[in-house]
CSV table of C-alpha atoms and ligand atoms in Angstrom, one decimal:
chain,number,residue,atom,x,y,z
A,13,MET,CA,16.9,12.3,6.8
A,14,ALA,CA,14.7,14.7,8.8
A,15,THR,CA,12.6,13.1,11.5
A,16,TYR,CA,9.9,15.7,10.7
A,17,GLU,CA,9.4,16.3,14.4
A,18,ASN,CA,8.5,20.0,14.7
A,19,PRO,CA,7.3,21.5,18.0
A,20,ARG,CA,6.6,24.8,16.3
A,21,LEU,CA,3.5,23.5,14.4
A,22,VAL,CA,1.1,24.7,17.1
A,23,LEU,CA,-2.0,26.8,16.3
A,24,ASP,CA,-2.3,30.2,17.8
A,25,SER,CA,-5.5,29.9,19.9
A,26,SER,CA,-6.1,33.6,19.9
A,27,ARG,CA,-6.5,33.4,16.1
A,28,PRO,CA,-8.4,30.0,15.8
A,29,PRO,CA,-8.8,28.6,12.3
A,30,GLU,CA,-12.4,28.3,11.0
A,31,PRO,CA,-13.7,24.7,11.1
A,32,GLY,CA,-12.9,23.0,7.8
A,33,LYS,CA,-12.2,19.8,5.9
A,34,VAL,CA,-9.4,18.2,3.8
A,35,ALA,CA,-10.0,15.1,1.7
A,36,TRP,CA,-8.0,12.6,-0.4
A,37,ARG,CA,-8.6,9.6,-2.6
A,38,SER,CA,-5.6,7.2,-2.3
A,39,PRO,CA,-5.1,3.9,-4.0
A,40,SER,CA,-3.8,0.5,-2.9
A,41,ASN,CA,-0.6,-0.9,-4.4
A,42,ILE,CA,0.7,-4.3,-5.3
A,43,ALA,CA,4.3,-5.2,-4.4
A,44,ILE,CA,6.3,-7.0,-7.1
A,45,VAL,CA,9.4,-7.3,-4.9
A,46,LYS,CA,7.9,-7.8,-1.4
A,47,TYR,CA,8.6,-6.1,1.9
A,48,TRP,CA,8.6,-8.9,4.4
A,49,GLY,CA,10.5,-8.4,7.7
A,50,LYS,CA,11.1,-5.1,9.5
A,51,ARG,CA,13.4,-3.5,12.0
A,52,GLY,CA,13.3,-0.4,14.3
A,53,VAL,CA,10.3,1.8,13.8
A,54,GLN,CA,8.7,0.5,10.6
A,55,LEU,CA,11.9,0.2,8.7
A,56,PRO,CA,12.2,-2.5,6.0
A,57,GLN,CA,14.8,-5.2,6.0
A,58,ASN,CA,14.9,-5.0,2.2
A,59,PRO,CA,13.8,-2.7,-0.6
A,60,SER,CA,10.4,-3.3,-2.2
A,61,VAL,CA,8.9,-2.2,-5.5
A,62,SER,CA,5.2,-1.9,-6.3
A,63,LEU,CA,2.7,-0.8,-8.9
A,64,THR,CA,0.2,1.8,-7.7
A,65,LEU,CA,-3.3,0.7,-8.5
A,66,THR,CA,-6.4,2.6,-9.6
A,67,ALA,CA,-9.7,0.8,-8.9
A,68,ALA,CA,-8.9,-0.2,-5.3
A,69,TYR,CA,-8.9,3.1,-3.3
A,70,THR,CA,-9.9,4.7,-0.1
A,71,ASP,CA,-11.7,8.1,0.1
A,72,MET,CA,-11.0,9.9,3.3
A,73,ALA,CA,-12.3,13.2,4.6
A,74,LEU,CA,-10.8,14.8,7.7
A,75,GLU,CA,-13.1,17.5,9.3
A,76,TYR,CA,-11.6,19.7,12.0
A,77,ALA,CA,-12.4,22.4,14.5
A,78,LEU,CA,-10.4,23.9,17.4
A,79,LYS,CA,-11.3,22.2,20.7
A,80,GLU,CA,-13.4,24.3,23.0
A,81,HIS,CA,-11.3,23.3,26.1
A,82,PRO,CA,-7.6,22.6,25.9
A,83,ASP,CA,-7.0,18.9,26.5
A,84,PRO,CA,-3.9,17.0,25.1
A,85,LYS,CA,-5.9,13.9,24.3
A,86,ILE,CA,-6.6,13.1,20.7
A,87,GLU,CA,-10.3,13.8,20.1
A,88,LEU,CA,-11.4,11.6,17.2
A,89,ALA,CA,-14.7,10.4,15.8
A,90,PHE,CA,-14.3,7.8,13.1
A,91,PHE,CA,-16.9,6.8,10.5
A,92,PHE,CA,-16.4,3.9,8.1
A,93,GLU,CA,-19.0,3.9,5.3
A,94,ASP,CA,-21.1,6.4,7.2
A,95,ARG,CA,-21.2,4.3,10.4
A,96,PRO,CA,-19.1,4.8,13.6
A,97,HIS,CA,-16.4,2.1,13.7
A,98,GLU,CA,-14.9,1.6,17.2
A,99,ALA,CA,-12.1,-0.8,16.2
A,100,PHE,CA,-10.8,1.6,13.5
A,101,GLN,CA,-11.4,4.6,15.8
A,102,SER,CA,-9.1,3.3,18.5
A,103,LYS,CA,-6.4,2.1,16.0
A,104,VAL,CA,-6.4,5.5,14.2
A,105,ALA,CA,-6.5,7.5,17.5
A,106,ALA,CA,-3.4,5.6,18.7
A,107,PHE,CA,-1.7,6.3,15.3
A,108,LEU,CA,-2.6,10.0,15.6
A,109,GLU,CA,-1.2,10.1,19.1
A,110,SER,CA,2.0,8.5,17.8
A,111,VAL,CA,2.5,11.2,15.2
A,112,THR,CA,1.9,14.2,17.5
A,113,PRO,CA,5.7,15.0,17.6
A,114,ILE,CA,5.3,15.6,13.8
A,115,PHE,CA,1.9,17.3,13.9
A,116,PRO,CA,1.6,18.7,17.4
A,117,PHE,CA,-1.5,20.7,16.3
A,118,LEU,CA,-3.5,17.5,16.3
A,119,ARG,CA,-3.8,17.8,20.1
A,120,GLN,CA,-5.6,21.1,19.6
A,121,LEU,CA,-8.3,19.8,17.3
A,122,LYS,CA,-11.6,17.9,17.3
A,123,ILE,CA,-11.3,15.6,14.4
A,124,THR,CA,-13.8,13.6,12.4
A,125,LEU,CA,-12.6,11.1,9.8
A,126,ARG,CA,-15.1,9.7,7.3
A,127,THR,CA,-13.7,7.0,5.1
A,128,ALA,CA,-15.0,4.5,2.5
A,129,ASN,CA,-13.4,2.0,0.2
A,130,SER,CA,-14.1,1.6,-3.5
A,131,PHE,CA,-14.1,-2.2,-3.1
A,132,PRO,CA,-16.8,-4.1,-1.1
A,133,HIS,CA,-16.0,-4.7,2.5
A,134,SER,CA,-15.0,-8.3,3.4
A,135,THR,CA,-13.5,-9.2,0.1
A,136,GLY,CA,-10.1,-9.9,1.5
A,137,ILE,CA,-8.6,-7.0,-0.4
A,138,ALA,CA,-6.4,-5.2,2.1
A,139,SER,CA,-7.1,-1.5,2.7
A,140,SER,CA,-4.2,-0.6,5.0
A,141,ALA,CA,-2.1,0.8,2.1
A,142,SER,CA,-4.9,2.9,0.7
A,143,SER,CA,-6.3,4.1,4.0
A,144,MET,CA,-3.0,4.9,5.7
A,145,SER,CA,-1.7,6.8,2.6
A,146,ALA,CA,-5.0,8.7,2.5
A,147,LEU,CA,-4.7,9.6,6.1
A,148,ALA,CA,-1.1,10.7,5.8
A,149,LEU,CA,-2.0,12.9,2.8
A,150,CYS,CA,-4.8,14.5,4.8
A,151,LEU,CA,-2.4,15.3,7.7
A,152,CYS,CA,0.1,16.9,5.3
A,153,SER,CA,-2.7,19.0,3.7
A,154,LEU,CA,-3.8,20.1,7.1
A,155,GLU,CA,-0.3,21.1,8.1
A,156,HIS,CA,0.1,23.1,4.9
A,157,ARG,CA,-3.3,24.8,5.3
A,158,PHE,CA,-2.5,26.0,8.8
A,159,PHE,CA,1.2,26.8,8.4
A,160,GLN,CA,2.0,27.0,4.6
A,161,THR,CA,5.0,24.7,5.3
A,162,LEU,CA,4.8,22.3,2.4
A,163,PRO,CA,4.5,24.4,-0.8
A,164,ASP,CA,6.9,22.1,-2.8
A,165,ASP,CA,5.0,19.1,-4.2
A,166,ALA,CA,8.0,16.8,-4.0
A,167,GLU,CA,8.6,17.7,-0.4
A,168,PHE,CA,4.9,17.3,0.4
A,169,ASP,CA,4.9,13.8,-1.1
A,170,ARG,CA,8.1,12.8,0.7
A,171,LYS,CA,6.6,13.8,4.0
A,172,ALA,CA,3.3,12.1,3.2
A,173,SER,CA,5.1,8.9,2.3
A,174,TYR,CA,7.2,9.1,5.5
A,175,VAL,CA,4.0,9.5,7.6
A,176,ALA,CA,2.2,6.8,5.7
A,177,ARG,CA,5.0,4.4,6.4
A,178,LEU,CA,4.6,4.9,10.1
A,179,GLY,CA,1.0,3.8,9.8
A,180,SER,CA,1.6,0.8,7.5
A,181,GLY,CA,4.9,0.1,5.8
A,182,SER,CA,3.6,-0.7,2.3
A,183,ALA,CA,1.3,2.4,2.4
A,184,CYS,CA,4.3,4.7,1.8
A,185,ARG,CA,4.5,3.4,-1.8
A,186,SER,CA,0.9,4.4,-2.6
A,187,ILE,CA,1.8,8.1,-2.6
A,188,TYR,CA,3.3,7.9,-6.0
A,189,PRO,CA,1.8,7.4,-9.5
A,190,TYR,CA,2.3,4.1,-11.5
A,191,ALA,CA,5.2,2.6,-9.5
A,192,ALA,CA,7.3,3.3,-6.4
A,193,LEU,CA,10.3,1.9,-4.6
A,194,TRP,CA,10.7,1.9,-0.8
A,195,GLY,CA,14.1,1.0,0.8
A,196,LEU,CA,17.7,1.8,0.2
A,197,THR,CA,19.2,0.3,-2.9
A,198,PRO,CA,22.5,1.2,-4.7
A,199,ALA,CA,20.5,0.9,-7.9
A,200,LEU,CA,18.6,4.1,-7.3
A,201,PRO,CA,20.2,7.3,-5.9
A,202,GLY,CA,17.9,9.0,-3.5
A,203,SER,CA,16.2,5.8,-2.3
A,204,SER,CA,15.5,5.6,1.4
A,205,ASP,CA,14.3,3.2,4.1
A,206,GLU,CA,12.3,6.0,5.5
A,207,CYS,CA,10.0,6.8,2.6
A,208,ALA,CA,9.2,5.6,-0.9
A,209,VAL,CA,10.5,7.3,-4.0
A,210,PRO,CA,8.6,7.7,-7.3
A,211,LEU,CA,9.6,5.5,-10.3
A,212,ASP,CA,7.3,7.0,-12.9
A,213,THR,CA,10.1,8.8,-14.8
A,214,GLN,CA,12.0,5.5,-15.0
A,215,LEU,CA,9.2,3.5,-16.3
A,216,HIS,CA,8.7,2.0,-19.7
A,217,PRO,CA,5.2,2.9,-21.0
A,218,VAL,CA,4.0,-0.7,-21.0
A,219,PHE,CA,4.0,-0.6,-17.2
A,220,LYS,CA,2.0,2.6,-16.9
A,221,SER,CA,-1.2,0.8,-18.0
A,222,PHE,CA,-0.3,-2.7,-16.6
A,223,ARG,CA,-3.3,-4.7,-15.5
A,224,ASP,CA,-3.8,-6.3,-12.2
A,225,ASP,CA,-7.0,-8.5,-11.8
A,226,VAL,CA,-7.4,-9.4,-8.1
A,227,LEU,CA,-9.0,-12.8,-8.0
A,228,VAL,CA,-10.7,-13.1,-4.6
A,229,VAL,CA,-10.2,-16.8,-3.5
A,230,SER,CA,-11.3,-16.1,0.0
A,231,ALA,CA,-12.8,-13.1,1.7
A,232,ALA,CA,-12.2,-14.5,5.2
A,233,GLU,CA,-9.9,-12.6,7.6
A,234,LYS,CA,-6.4,-13.9,7.5
A,235,ALA,CA,-5.4,-16.4,10.2
A,236,VAL,CA,-2.0,-14.6,10.7
A,237,SER,CA,-1.8,-10.8,10.3
A,238,SER,CA,0.9,-9.1,8.3
A,239,ARG,CA,2.1,-7.6,11.6
A,240,ALA,CA,2.6,-11.1,13.1
A,241,GLY,CA,4.2,-12.3,9.8
A,242,HIS,CA,6.8,-9.5,9.8
A,243,ALA,CA,7.6,-10.3,13.4
A,244,LEU,CA,8.1,-14.1,12.6
A,245,MET,CA,10.8,-13.2,10.1
A,246,GLU,CA,13.0,-12.4,13.1
A,247,GLY,CA,13.4,-16.1,13.9
A,248,ASN,CA,13.3,-17.3,10.3
A,249,PRO,CA,16.4,-19.3,9.5
A,250,PHE,CA,16.3,-18.1,5.9
A,251,ALA,CA,15.9,-14.4,6.8
A,252,GLU,CA,19.4,-13.1,5.8
A,253,THR,CA,19.3,-15.1,2.5
A,254,ARG,CA,15.9,-13.7,1.8
A,255,TYR,CA,16.9,-10.1,2.4
A,256,ALA,CA,19.9,-10.6,0.0
A,257,GLN,CA,17.6,-12.2,-2.6
A,258,ALA,CA,15.2,-9.3,-2.4
A,259,ARG,CA,18.0,-6.8,-2.8
A,260,SER,CA,19.3,-8.4,-5.9
A,261,ARG,CA,15.8,-8.8,-7.4
A,262,THR,CA,15.1,-5.1,-6.8
A,263,VAL,CA,18.1,-4.2,-8.9
A,264,ARG,CA,16.9,-6.6,-11.7
A,265,LEU,CA,13.4,-5.4,-11.5
A,266,LEU,CA,14.4,-1.7,-11.8
A,267,GLU,CA,16.2,-2.7,-15.0
A,268,ALA,CA,13.2,-4.5,-16.3
A,269,LEU,CA,10.9,-1.6,-15.5
A,270,ARG,CA,13.2,0.8,-17.4
A,271,SER,CA,13.7,-1.4,-20.5
A,272,GLY,CA,10.1,-2.7,-20.7
A,273,ASP,CA,11.2,-6.3,-20.2
A,274,VAL,CA,7.8,-7.8,-19.3
A,275,GLU,CA,9.1,-11.3,-19.1
A,276,ALA,CA,11.8,-10.5,-16.6
A,277,PHE,CA,9.2,-8.5,-14.6
A,278,GLY,CA,6.7,-11.4,-14.6
A,279,GLN,CA,9.4,-13.9,-13.6
A,280,ILE,CA,10.4,-11.8,-10.6
A,281,ALA,CA,6.7,-11.2,-9.7
A,282,GLU,CA,6.1,-15.0,-9.6
A,283,ASP,CA,9.3,-15.8,-7.8
A,284,GLU,CA,8.6,-13.2,-5.2
A,285,ALA,CA,5.1,-14.4,-4.6
A,286,LEU,CA,6.3,-18.0,-4.0
A,287,ALA,CA,9.2,-16.8,-1.9
A,288,LEU,CA,6.9,-14.8,0.4
A,289,HIS,CA,4.7,-17.8,1.0
A,290,ALA,CA,7.6,-20.2,1.4
A,291,LEU,CA,8.9,-17.9,4.2
A,292,MET,CA,5.6,-18.2,6.0
A,293,MET,CA,5.7,-22.0,5.6
A,294,CYS,CA,9.2,-22.1,7.3
A,295,SER,CA,8.5,-19.6,10.0
A,296,GLN,CA,8.4,-20.9,13.6
A,297,PRO,CA,5.6,-21.7,14.0
A,298,PRO,CA,5.0,-22.3,10.3
A,299,TYR,CA,1.7,-21.3,8.7
A,300,LEU,CA,0.0,-21.5,5.3
A,301,LEU,CA,-2.2,-18.9,3.8
A,302,LEU,CA,-2.6,-20.5,0.4
A,303,GLN,CA,-6.0,-22.2,-0.3
A,304,PRO,CA,-6.6,-25.1,-2.7
A,305,ASN,CA,-8.1,-22.6,-5.2
A,306,THR,CA,-5.1,-20.3,-4.9
A,307,VAL,CA,-2.8,-23.2,-6.0
A,308,ALA,CA,-5.3,-24.2,-8.7
A,309,ILE,CA,-5.2,-20.7,-10.2
A,310,LEU,CA,-1.4,-20.6,-10.1
A,311,HIS,CA,-1.2,-23.8,-12.2
A,312,GLN,CA,-3.9,-22.4,-14.6
A,313,VAL,CA,-1.8,-19.2,-15.1
A,314,ARG,CA,1.3,-21.2,-16.0
A,315,ALA,CA,-0.7,-23.5,-18.3
A,316,PHE,CA,-2.4,-20.6,-20.0
A,317,ARG,CA,0.9,-18.8,-20.6
A,318,GLN,CA,2.5,-21.9,-22.1
A,319,GLU,CA,-0.5,-22.5,-24.4
A,320,THR,CA,-1.1,-19.0,-25.6
A,321,ARG,CA,2.4,-17.4,-25.2
A,322,LEU,CA,0.6,-14.4,-23.6
A,323,PRO,CA,2.6,-12.6,-20.9
A,324,VAL,CA,0.3,-13.2,-18.0
A,325,TYR,CA,1.9,-13.7,-14.6
A,326,PHE,CA,0.7,-14.0,-11.0
A,327,THR,CA,1.6,-12.5,-7.7
A,328,LEU,CA,0.3,-12.9,-4.2
A,329,ASP,CA,0.0,-10.7,-1.2
A,330,ALA,CA,0.1,-12.1,2.4
A,331,GLY,CA,-3.2,-14.0,1.7
A,332,PRO,CA,-4.9,-16.5,-0.6
A,333,ASN,CA,-6.0,-14.0,-3.3
A,334,VAL,CA,-4.2,-14.0,-6.6
A,335,HIS,CA,-3.2,-10.9,-8.6
A,336,LEU,CA,-3.0,-11.5,-12.4
A,337,LEU,CA,-0.5,-9.2,-14.0
A,338,TYR,CA,-0.4,-8.5,-17.8
A,339,PRO,CA,0.0,-5.7,-20.3
A,340,ALA,CA,-3.2,-3.8,-21.2
A,341,GLN,CA,-3.0,-4.8,-24.9
A,342,HIS,CA,-3.9,-8.4,-23.9
A,343,ALA,CA,-6.9,-7.4,-21.8
A,344,ASP,CA,-9.6,-8.8,-24.1
A,345,ALA,CA,-8.0,-12.3,-24.4
A,346,VAL,CA,-7.3,-12.4,-20.7
A,347,ARG,CA,-10.8,-11.2,-19.7
A,348,LEU,CA,-12.4,-14.1,-21.7
A,349,TRP,CA,-10.2,-16.6,-19.9
A,350,VAL,CA,-10.8,-15.1,-16.5
A,351,GLU,CA,-14.5,-15.1,-17.0
A,352,ASN,CA,-14.6,-18.7,-18.3
A,353,VAL,CA,-11.9,-20.5,-16.4
A,354,LEU,CA,-10.7,-18.5,-13.3
A,355,LYS,CA,-14.0,-17.0,-12.0
A,356,PRO,CA,-15.2,-20.4,-10.7
A,357,PHE,CA,-12.2,-20.5,-8.4
A,358,CYS,CA,-13.1,-17.2,-6.8
A,359,GLU,CA,-15.4,-16.8,-3.8
A,360,ASN,CA,-18.8,-15.9,-5.1
A,361,GLY,CA,-17.2,-15.4,-8.5
A,362,PHE,CA,-15.7,-12.1,-7.3
A,363,TYR,CA,-12.7,-10.5,-8.8
A,364,LEU,CA,-11.6,-6.8,-9.1
A,365,ALA,CA,-10.2,-5.6,-12.5
A,366,ASP,CA,-7.5,-3.1,-11.6
A,367,SER,CA,-4.6,-1.5,-13.3
A,368,ALA,CA,-1.6,0.8,-12.6
A,369,GLY,CA,-2.6,4.4,-12.3
A,370,GLU,CA,-2.0,8.0,-11.5
A,371,GLY,CA,-1.8,7.8,-7.7
A,372,PRO,CA,-3.6,9.8,-5.1
A,373,LYS,CA,-5.9,12.8,-5.8
A,374,GLU,CA,-7.0,15.6,-3.5
A,375,LEU,CA,-10.8,15.7,-3.4
B,406,PMV,O1,2.5,-2.9,5.0
B,406,PMV,P1,2.3,-4.2,5.7
B,406,PMV,O2,2.9,-4.1,7.1
B,406,PMV,O3,0.8,-4.5,5.7
B,406,PMV,O4,3.0,-5.3,5.0
B,406,PMV,C1,2.8,-5.6,3.6
B,406,PMV,C2,3.5,-6.9,3.2
B,406,PMV,C3,3.1,-7.4,1.8
B,406,PMV,O5,1.9,-6.9,1.4
B,406,PMV,C4,3.0,-8.9,1.9
B,406,PMV,C5,4.2,-7.0,0.8
B,406,PMV,C6,4.3,-5.6,0.4
B,406,PMV,O6,5.5,-5.2,0.2
B,406,PMV,O7,3.3,-4.9,0.2
């Protein structure tokens, strides 16, 4: 696959572009088969599959103007919810610096990024997938505006997914509507470790409106970051077994997504959630991100399923919050149960009702 490095993408300063702006809204995603463990430059040890969400998104606007004096340093002002944010600013400036071989024109610009999330800050809902995918889309839009190099939508998305991956692995899957796969698998020709591929054409309609209620058990910052968690997989004695397990679950999940087998989908989702946290518990050093209320909710989900025979399943991210997955047709029954039974397990009673959706939109 192309590395996308392109030294020719340099602006002609004798014909400077007018100052302008590009903007994208990009959603978060929830992995069903999890990416946990990486190699090389943000390459996954196993394929992963996710649903692209709707309600949890980042809006990002990138304003640009040509620098008055040439200076190769990235010039960035970063505003999060209308306020300067130094920690994000230095992280994003370092990321922009790292992608200058792909977008050399970034060195010629004064850039202002303004971002906001649809979900309240400090809810423990991760924003790296939505924000890094929004940023990658803005960079590709900028390239196309200046050089008309990305007229083909599929090629535009592929490059955006590749660039998003460099910012945050799971972000590469947010580029595509409804569902996406990232990582090489014999079950899908065209799949790649370097970017995600869309699954929407292979999806049974039941998954296009699938619900995901995010039950926020704790809004506190995680004790161990995802970055550290990925790194700990290197010494994990179960690593190779885990990667093989994820590969075969990917094949089975793709079949379930095509055929509309909600039960197989749900079983894989739960097995993957527990495997992810089991890997953390047997890392060296081991750690535990599940809270008592997380475990209580998992038991409630299984009891509710047994009692009602409704296809409601859980999954977990690398944190204590629980994602409830179920077909949209059961939304009323599930809502009643969430309100009456599960809400008390959530911090400040907070949960976010989300669902699979159409993917990013240019603003
Ligand atoms: O994209 P990262 O580096 O934040 O890792 C994400 C890892 C999980 O959310 C736990 C799983 C996944 O595939 O999204």
